[in-house]
Coordinates of N, CA and C in Angstrom, one line a residue:
R25 N -7.4 7.2 9.9 CA -8.5 7.8 10.5 C -8.6 7.4 12.4
L26 N -8.1 6.1 12.3 CA -7.9 5.9 14.0 C -6.8 6.2 14.6
H27 N -6.0 6.4 13.7 CA -4.7 7.2 14.1 C -5.0 8.5 14.6
R28 N -5.9 9.2 13.7 CA -5.8 10.6 14.4 C -6.6 10.3 15.4
I29 N -7.7 9.4 15.5 CA -8.6 9.5 17.0 C -7.5 9.3 17.9
L30 N -6.3 8.7 17.7 CA -5.6 7.7 18.9 C -5.1 8.9 19.6
L31 N -4.5 9.7 18.4 CA -3.4 11.3 18.7 C -4.4 12.0 19.4
R32 N -6.0 12.4 19.2 CA -6.8 13.1 19.8 C -6.7 12.3 21.2
E33 N -7.1 11.6 21.4 CA -7.6 10.7 22.9 C -6.4 10.3 23.6
D34 N -5.3 9.9 23.1 CA -4.3 9.3 23.6 C -2.9 10.0 23.1
S35 N -2.6 11.3 23.0 CA -1.2 11.6 22.3 C -0.1 10.9 22.6
A36 N 0.4 10.5 23.4 CA 1.6 9.8 23.6 C 1.2 8.3 22.9
A37 N 0.4 7.7 23.1 CA 0.4 6.5 22.3 C 0.1 6.6 20.9
G38 N -0.6 7.7 20.6 CA -0.4 7.8 18.9 C 1.0 8.3 18.6
M39 N 1.7 9.1 19.3 CA 3.0 9.2 18.8 C 3.8 8.0 18.7
V40 N 3.5 7.2 19.4 CA 4.4 5.9 19.7 C 4.0 5.1 18.5
L41 N 3.0 4.9 18.2 CA 2.5 3.8 17.0 C 1.9 4.6 15.9
K42 N 2.8 3.5 14.9 CA 2.9 3.9 13.6 C 1.7 4.1 13.0
P43 N 1.2 5.2 12.3 CA -0.1 5.3 11.5 C -0.6 4.2 10.8
T44 N 0.4 3.2 10.8 CA 0.0 2.0 9.7 C -0.2 0.7 10.6
D45 N 0.0 0.7 11.7 CA -0.1 0.0 12.4 C -1.4 -0.3 13.3
G46 N -2.4 -0.8 12.3 CA -3.7 -0.4 12.9 C -4.2 -1.6 13.9
Q47 N -3.5 -2.8 14.3 CA -4.1 -3.6 15.4 C -3.6 -3.1 16.3
R48 N -2.3 -2.6 16.7 CA -2.3 -1.9 17.9 C -2.6 -0.6 18.4
I49 N -3.0 0.3 17.0 CA -3.9 1.3 17.2 C -5.2 1.0 18.0
V50 N -6.1 0.2 17.5 CA -7.3 -0.4 18.1 C -7.2 -1.2 19.2
R51 N -6.1 -1.4 19.6 CA -6.1 -1.9 20.8 C -5.7 -1.0 21.9
A52 N -5.1 0.2 21.7 CA -4.9 1.3 22.3 C -5.8 1.7 22.5
L53 N -6.9 2.1 21.1 CA -8.3 2.6 21.8 C -9.3 2.1 22.9
E54 N -9.1 0.8 22.4 CA -9.7 -0.6 22.9 C -9.5 -0.5 24.9
V55 N -8.3 -0.3 25.1 CA -7.8 -0.2 26.4 C -8.1 1.1 27.0
L56 N -8.0 1.9 26.2 CA -8.6 3.2 26.9 C -9.9 3.6 26.8
D57 N -10.5 2.8 26.0 CA -12.4 2.9 26.2 C -12.4 2.2 27.4
A58 N -11.7 1.0 27.7 CA -12.0 0.0 29.0 C -12.0 0.4 30.4
S59 N -10.8 1.1 29.9 CA -10.3 1.6 31.3 C -9.8 2.7 32.0
G60 N -10.1 3.7 30.9 CA -9.9 5.2 31.0 C -8.3 5.6 31.0
R61 N -7.3 4.6 30.9 CA -5.9 4.6 30.9 C -5.6 4.7 29.6
S62 N -4.4 4.9 29.4 CA -3.5 5.0 28.1 C -2.8 3.4 28.3
I63 N -2.5 2.8 27.1 CA -2.3 1.9 27.1 C -0.6 1.9 27.5
L64 N 0.0 2.8 27.3 CA 1.2 3.3 27.8 C 1.4 3.1 29.3
E65 N 0.4 3.4 30.2 CA 0.3 3.3 31.5 C 0.7 1.9 31.9
W66 N -0.5 1.2 31.5 CA -0.2 0.0 31.5 C 1.0 -0.9 31.3
Q67 N 1.3 -0.8 30.2 CA 2.9 -1.4 29.7 C 3.8 -0.7 30.9
A68 N 3.8 0.3 31.5 CA 4.6 0.8 32.1 C 4.4 0.2 33.5
A69 N 3.4 0.0 34.0 CA 3.0 -0.5 35.1 C 3.6 -2.4 35.4
R70 N 4.2 -2.6 35.0 CA 4.5 -4.2 34.8 C 5.1 -4.4 36.2
G71 N 4.2 -5.3 36.8 CA 4.9 -5.7 38.3 C 5.9 -6.2 38.3
R72 N 6.4 -7.5 39.0 CA 7.4 -8.5 39.3 C 6.8 -9.8 38.4
P73 N 7.7 -10.0 37.5 CA 7.2 -11.2 36.5 C 6.7 -12.5 37.5
L74 N 5.6 -13.1 36.7 CA 5.0 -14.1 37.1 C 5.5 -15.3 37.2
I75 N 6.7 -15.4 36.5 CA 7.0 -16.7 36.4 C 9.2 -16.6 36.9
D76 N 9.2 -17.1 37.6 CA 10.7 -16.8 38.1 C 11.5 -17.5 37.1
R77 N 12.3 -17.0 36.4 CA 13.1 -17.6 34.9 C 14.3 -18.6 35.7
A78 N 14.9 -18.1 36.6 CA 16.1 -18.8 37.2 C 15.5 -20.2 37.8
S79 N 14.5 -20.4 38.2 CA 14.1 -21.5 38.9 C 13.2 -22.7 38.0
T80 N 12.8 -22.1 36.9 CA 12.4 -22.8 35.7 C 12.9 -23.4 34.7
R81 N 12.2 -24.5 34.1 CA 12.5 -24.8 33.0 C 11.3 -24.6 31.9
F82 N 11.8 -24.4 30.4 CA 10.7 -24.0 30.1 C 10.8 -25.2 29.0
F83 N 9.9 -25.8 28.3 CA 9.8 -26.8 27.0 C 9.1 -26.5 26.0
V84 N 9.4 -26.5 24.8 CA 8.2 -26.0 23.8 C 8.3 -27.5 23.0
I85 N 7.4 -28.0 22.5 CA 7.6 -29.2 22.0 C 7.0 -29.3 20.5
E86 N 7.8 -29.3 19.9 CA 8.3 -28.7 18.4 C 7.8 -30.5 17.7
P87 N 6.9 -30.6 16.9 CA 6.9 -32.0 15.9 C 8.0 -31.9 15.1
D88 N 7.9 -33.0 14.5 CA 8.7 -33.3 13.3 C 7.9 -32.4 12.2
R89 N 8.8 -31.5 11.5 CA 8.9 -31.0 10.4 C 7.7 -31.3 9.1
A90 N 7.8 -32.8 8.8 CA 7.1 -33.2 7.6 C 5.7 -33.6 8.4
E91 N 5.9 -33.7 9.9 CA 4.5 -34.1 10.0 C 3.8 -32.9 10.8
L92 N 4.4 -31.7 11.0 CA 3.4 -30.8 10.9 C 2.8 -30.2 9.9
V93 N 3.7 -30.3 8.8 CA 3.3 -29.3 7.1 C 2.0 -30.7 7.1
E94 N 1.8 -31.7 7.5 CA 1.0 -32.6 6.6 C -0.5 -32.3 7.3
R95 N 0.1 -31.9 8.9 CA -1.2 -31.7 9.8 C -1.7 -30.1 9.2
I96 N -0.9 -29.3 9.5 CA -1.2 -28.1 8.8 C -2.1 -28.0 7.5
E97 N -1.9 -29.2 6.4 CA -2.3 -29.2 5.2 C -3.9 -29.7 5.5
A98 N -3.6 -31.0 6.4 CA -4.9 -31.6 6.5 C -6.5 -30.5 7.2
R99 N -5.7 -29.7 8.1 CA -6.4 -28.8 9.0 C -7.1 -28.1 8.0
F100 N -6.2 -27.3 7.0 CA -6.8 -26.3 6.2 C -8.0 -27.1 5.4
D101 N -7.5 -28.5 4.8 CA -8.7 -29.2 4.3 C -9.9 -29.1 5.3
R102 N -9.9 -29.7 6.2 CA -11.0 -29.9 7.2 C -11.4 -28.5 7.1
M103 N -10.8 -27.4 7.6 CA -11.9 -26.1 7.6 C -12.3 -25.8 6.2
L104 N -12.0 -25.9 5.2 CA -13.1 -25.8 3.8 C -14.1 -27.0 3.6
E105 N -13.7 -28.1 4.1 CA -15.2 -29.0 4.4 C -16.2 -28.7 5.5
K106 N -15.8 -27.8 6.3 CA -16.7 -27.5 7.3 C -17.2 -26.0 7.3
G107 N -16.7 -25.4 5.8 CA -17.5 -24.3 5.5 C -16.4 -22.9 5.4
A108 N -15.4 -22.9 5.3 CA -14.8 -22.0 5.5 C -14.9 -20.7 4.1
L109 N -15.3 -21.6 3.3 CA -15.3 -20.7 2.0 C -16.7 -19.8 2.0
D110 N -17.7 -20.4 2.9 CA -19.0 -19.9 3.0 C -18.8 -18.8 4.2
E111 N -17.6 -19.0 5.2 CA -17.7 -18.2 6.2 C -16.6 -16.7 5.4
V112 N -15.7 -17.2 4.4 CA -15.1 -15.8 3.9 C -16.4 -14.9 3.3
R113 N -17.1 -15.9 2.2 CA -18.1 -15.2 1.7 C -18.7 -14.1 2.3
R114 N -19.6 -14.7 3.6 CA -20.2 -13.9 4.3 C -19.1 -12.7 5.0
L115 N -18.4 -12.8 5.4 CA -17.3 -11.8 5.9 C -17.0 -10.7 4.6
T116 N -17.0 -11.3 3.5 CA -17.2 -10.2 2.2 C -18.0 -9.5 2.2
E117 N -19.1 -10.4 2.1 CA -20.5 -9.1 2.0 C -20.5 -8.4 3.0
L118 N -20.2 -8.1 4.0 CA -20.4 -7.5 5.3 C -19.6 -6.2 4.7
G119 N -18.7 -6.0 4.0 CA -17.6 -5.3 4.0 C -17.0 -4.6 4.7
L120 N -16.3 -5.2 5.4 CA -15.8 -4.9 6.9 C -14.4 -4.4 6.4
D121 N -13.9 -3.7 7.3 CA -11.9 -3.2 6.9 C -11.4 -4.2 6.7
P122 N -10.8 -4.2 5.5 CA -9.6 -5.3 5.8 C -8.6 -5.0 6.6
D123 N -8.6 -4.0 7.3 CA -7.1 -3.8 8.6 C -8.0 -4.8 9.8
L124 N -9.1 -5.0 9.6 CA -9.4 -5.9 11.3 C -8.8 -6.9 11.0
P125 N -8.9 -7.5 12.6 CA -7.9 -9.0 12.5 C -8.9 -9.9 11.9
A126 N -10.0 -9.8 12.1 CA -10.9 -11.2 11.3 C -10.5 -11.1 10.0
M127 N -10.3 -10.0 9.3 CA -10.1 -9.8 7.8 C -8.5 -10.3 7.4
K128 N -7.6 -10.7 8.5 CA -6.5 -10.7 8.4 C -5.9 -12.3 8.5
A129 N -6.8 -13.0 8.7 CA -6.8 -14.4 9.4 C -6.3 -15.0 8.0
I130 N -5.4 -16.1 8.7 CA -4.7 -16.5 7.2 C -5.9 -17.3 6.6
G131 N -6.1 -17.0 5.3 CA -6.9 -17.7 4.6 C -7.7 -17.0 3.9
V132 N -8.2 -15.9 4.5 CA -9.1 -14.9 4.2 C -8.9 -14.3 2.9
R133 N -7.9 -13.9 2.8 CA -7.5 -12.7 1.9 C -7.2 -13.8 0.7
E134 N -6.7 -15.0 0.7 CA -6.6 -16.1 -0.4 C -7.8 -16.4 -1.0
L135 N -8.5 -16.6 0.3 CA -9.6 -17.1 -0.7 C -10.9 -16.0 -1.0
Q136 N -10.7 -15.0 -0.7 CA -11.1 -14.1 -0.9 C -10.8 -13.4 -2.5
A137 N -9.6 -13.7 -2.9 CA -8.7 -13.3 -4.0 C -9.6 -14.3 -5.1
A138 N -9.5 -16.0 -4.6 CA -10.0 -17.0 -5.6 C -11.6 -16.2 -5.7
M139 N -12.3 -16.0 -4.9 CA -13.8 -15.4 -5.4 C -13.9 -14.2 -6.3
A140 N -12.7 -13.6 -5.8 CA -12.8 -12.4 -7.3 C -12.2 -12.8 -8.4
G141 N -11.8 -13.8 -8.7 CA -11.0 -14.5 -9.8 C -9.9 -13.9 -10.0
E142 N -9.1 -13.3 -9.0 CA -7.8 -13.2 -8.9 C -6.7 -14.3 -9.1
L143 N -7.4 -15.7 -8.2 CA -6.4 -16.7 -8.5 C -7.5 -17.8 -8.7
S144 N -6.7 -19.1 -8.9 CA -7.7 -20.3 -9.1 C -8.0 -21.0 -7.9
F145 N -8.7 -21.5 -7.4 CA -8.9 -21.9 -6.0 C -8.0 -22.9 -5.8
P146 N -7.5 -23.7 -6.3 CA -6.5 -24.7 -6.1 C -4.9 -23.8 -5.4
E147 N -4.7 -22.6 -6.4 CA -3.7 -21.6 -6.3 C -3.7 -21.1 -5.0
A148 N -5.1 -20.8 -4.7 CA -5.7 -20.2 -3.3 C -5.3 -20.7 -2.3
I149 N -5.8 -22.1 -2.4 CA -5.7 -23.2 -1.2 C -4.1 -23.0 -0.7
E150 N -3.6 -23.3 -1.9 CA -1.9 -23.5 -1.4 C -1.4 -22.4 -0.8
R151 N -1.6 -21.1 -1.4 CA -1.3 -20.3 -0.9 C -1.5 -19.8 0.9
A152 N -2.5 -20.4 1.0 CA -3.2 -20.4 2.3 C -2.4 -21.4 3.3
K153 N -1.8 -22.1 2.6 CA -1.5 -23.2 3.2 C 0.2 -23.0 3.6
I154 N 0.6 -22.4 2.8 CA 1.8 -22.0 2.8 C 2.0 -20.7 3.9
A155 N 1.2 -19.8 3.7 CA 0.9 -19.0 4.8 C 1.1 -19.6 6.0
T156 N -0.1 -20.4 6.2 CA -0.2 -21.2 7.7 C 1.4 -22.2 8.0
R157 N 2.1 -22.3 7.3 CA 3.3 -23.0 7.6 C 4.2 -21.6 7.9
Q158 N 4.3 -20.4 7.3 CA 5.1 -19.8 7.9 C 4.8 -19.0 9.0
Y159 N 3.5 -19.3 9.5 CA 3.1 -18.8 10.6 C 3.3 -19.8 11.6
A160 N 3.7 -20.9 11.3 CA 4.3 -21.8 12.4 C 5.4 -21.7 12.6
K161 N 6.2 -21.4 11.5 CA 7.7 -21.0 11.5 C 7.6 -19.9 12.5
R162 N 7.2 -18.9 12.2 CA 7.1 -17.3 13.2 C 7.1 -18.0 14.4
Q163 N 6.2 -18.6 14.9 CA 5.7 -19.0 16.7 C 7.2 -19.7 16.6
A164 N 7.7 -20.8 16.1 CA 8.8 -21.3 16.8 C 9.8 -20.3 16.9
T165 N 10.1 -19.9 15.9 CA 11.0 -18.4 16.3 C 10.7 -17.5 17.3
W166 N 9.4 -17.3 17.5 CA 9.4 -16.4 18.8 C 9.8 -17.1 20.2
F167 N 9.1 -18.5 20.0 CA 9.7 -19.3 21.2 C 11.0 -19.6 21.3
R168 N 11.8 -19.4 20.5 CA 13.4 -19.7 20.5 C 13.7 -18.2 20.9
H169 N 13.3 -17.4 20.6 CA 14.1 -15.9 21.0 C 13.5 -15.3 21.9
Q170 N 12.1 -15.5 22.6 CA 11.8 -14.8 23.5 C 11.6 -15.7 24.9
L171 N 11.5 -17.0 24.9 CA 11.4 -18.1 26.0 C 13.3 -18.6 26.0
G172 N 13.8 -18.8 25.1 CA 15.3 -19.7 25.3 C 14.9 -20.8 26.0
P173 N 14.3 -21.4 25.2 CA 13.6 -22.6 25.6 C 14.6 -24.2 25.3
E174 N 14.6 -25.1 26.2 CA 15.3 -26.2 25.8 C 14.5 -26.9 24.9
W175 N 14.5 -27.5 23.7 CA 13.8 -27.7 22.4 C 13.8 -29.3 23.0
L176 N 12.6 -29.8 22.6 CA 12.3 -31.4 22.6 C 11.5 -31.7 21.2
R177 N 12.1 -32.4 20.4 CA 11.7 -32.7 19.5 C 10.9 -34.1 19.5
L178 N 9.8 -34.2 19.1 CA 8.9 -35.2 19.6 C 8.8 -36.1 17.9
R179 N 8.9 -37.1 18.3 CA 8.5 -37.9 16.8 C 7.6 -38.6 16.9
P180 N 6.6 -39.0 15.7 CA 5.5 -40.0 15.6 C 5.5 -41.0 16.9
G181 N 4.6 -41.3 17.5 CA 4.3 -42.4 18.6 C 5.2 -41.8 19.8
D182 N 6.1 -40.6 20.1 CA 6.3 -40.3 21.0 C 5.5 -40.0 21.9
R183 N 5.8 -40.3 23.5 CA 4.9 -39.9 24.3 C 5.1 -38.6 24.9
V184 N 4.3 -37.8 25.1 CA 4.9 -36.4 25.7 C 5.6 -36.4 27.3
E185 N 4.5 -37.0 28.1 CA 4.9 -37.4 29.4 C 6.3 -37.7 29.5
S186 N 6.7 -39.1 29.1 CA 8.1 -39.7 28.9 C 9.1 -38.5 28.5
T187 N 8.8 -37.6 27.5 CA 9.8 -36.7 26.8 C 10.0 -35.9 27.8
I188 N 9.2 -35.4 28.6 CA 9.3 -34.0 29.2 C 9.8 -34.5 30.9
S189 N 9.4 -35.8 31.1 CA 9.7 -36.1 32.1 C 11.5 -36.5 32.5
D190 N 12.2 -37.2 31.6 CA 13.5 -37.7 31.7 C 13.9 -36.4 31.5
P191 N 14.2 -35.4 30.8 CA 15.1 -34.1 31.2 C 14.7 -33.6 32.7
L192 N 13.3 -33.8 33.1 CA 12.8 -33.2 34.9 C 13.8 -33.9 35.4
S193 N 13.8 -35.2 35.5 CA 14.4 -35.9 36.2 C 15.6 -35.9 36.9
S194 N 16.5 -35.5 35.3 CA 18.0 -35.5 35.2 C 18.6 -34.1 35.4
A195 N 17.5 -33.1 36.1 CA 17.4 -31.9 36.7 C 17.8 -31.6 37.9
T196 N 17.0 -32.7 38.5 CA 16.7 -32.5 40.0 C 18.0 -33.4 41.1

């Protein structure tokens, strides 16, 4: 339905975006509504990059994998303690479109499945934690491919300042 609206309002963007790509379709419609211009115009009008890559060093601080997994799991547990289940229940009661970004948030579908009796709560929680770990892995992959950074692996107890300043001082 939204794709048909986009085709009518901004046929060029509608032809580029897949009908199943709800998030990008919504964004294209938002940009058109807010600016009166096609998202394709905005994308084509990119100016000079804000960062000169030749004279910039990029660092991605990647924690130890085991520590990251532990932190992810503890974070999801804290979210549950602070009412995530009630929040998902309220979202579900609103009857929102499942393609909306809020409904695609990690943990929402898993907790909805548990509330509907399709999964046990422990299984839903485990699946949400797995989805969060997978998301963290995709983020690391994105950094690796997009920025081409120099990777720094932090260990428990490492100080960020000294970890970054050592390679910076050797580069000058």
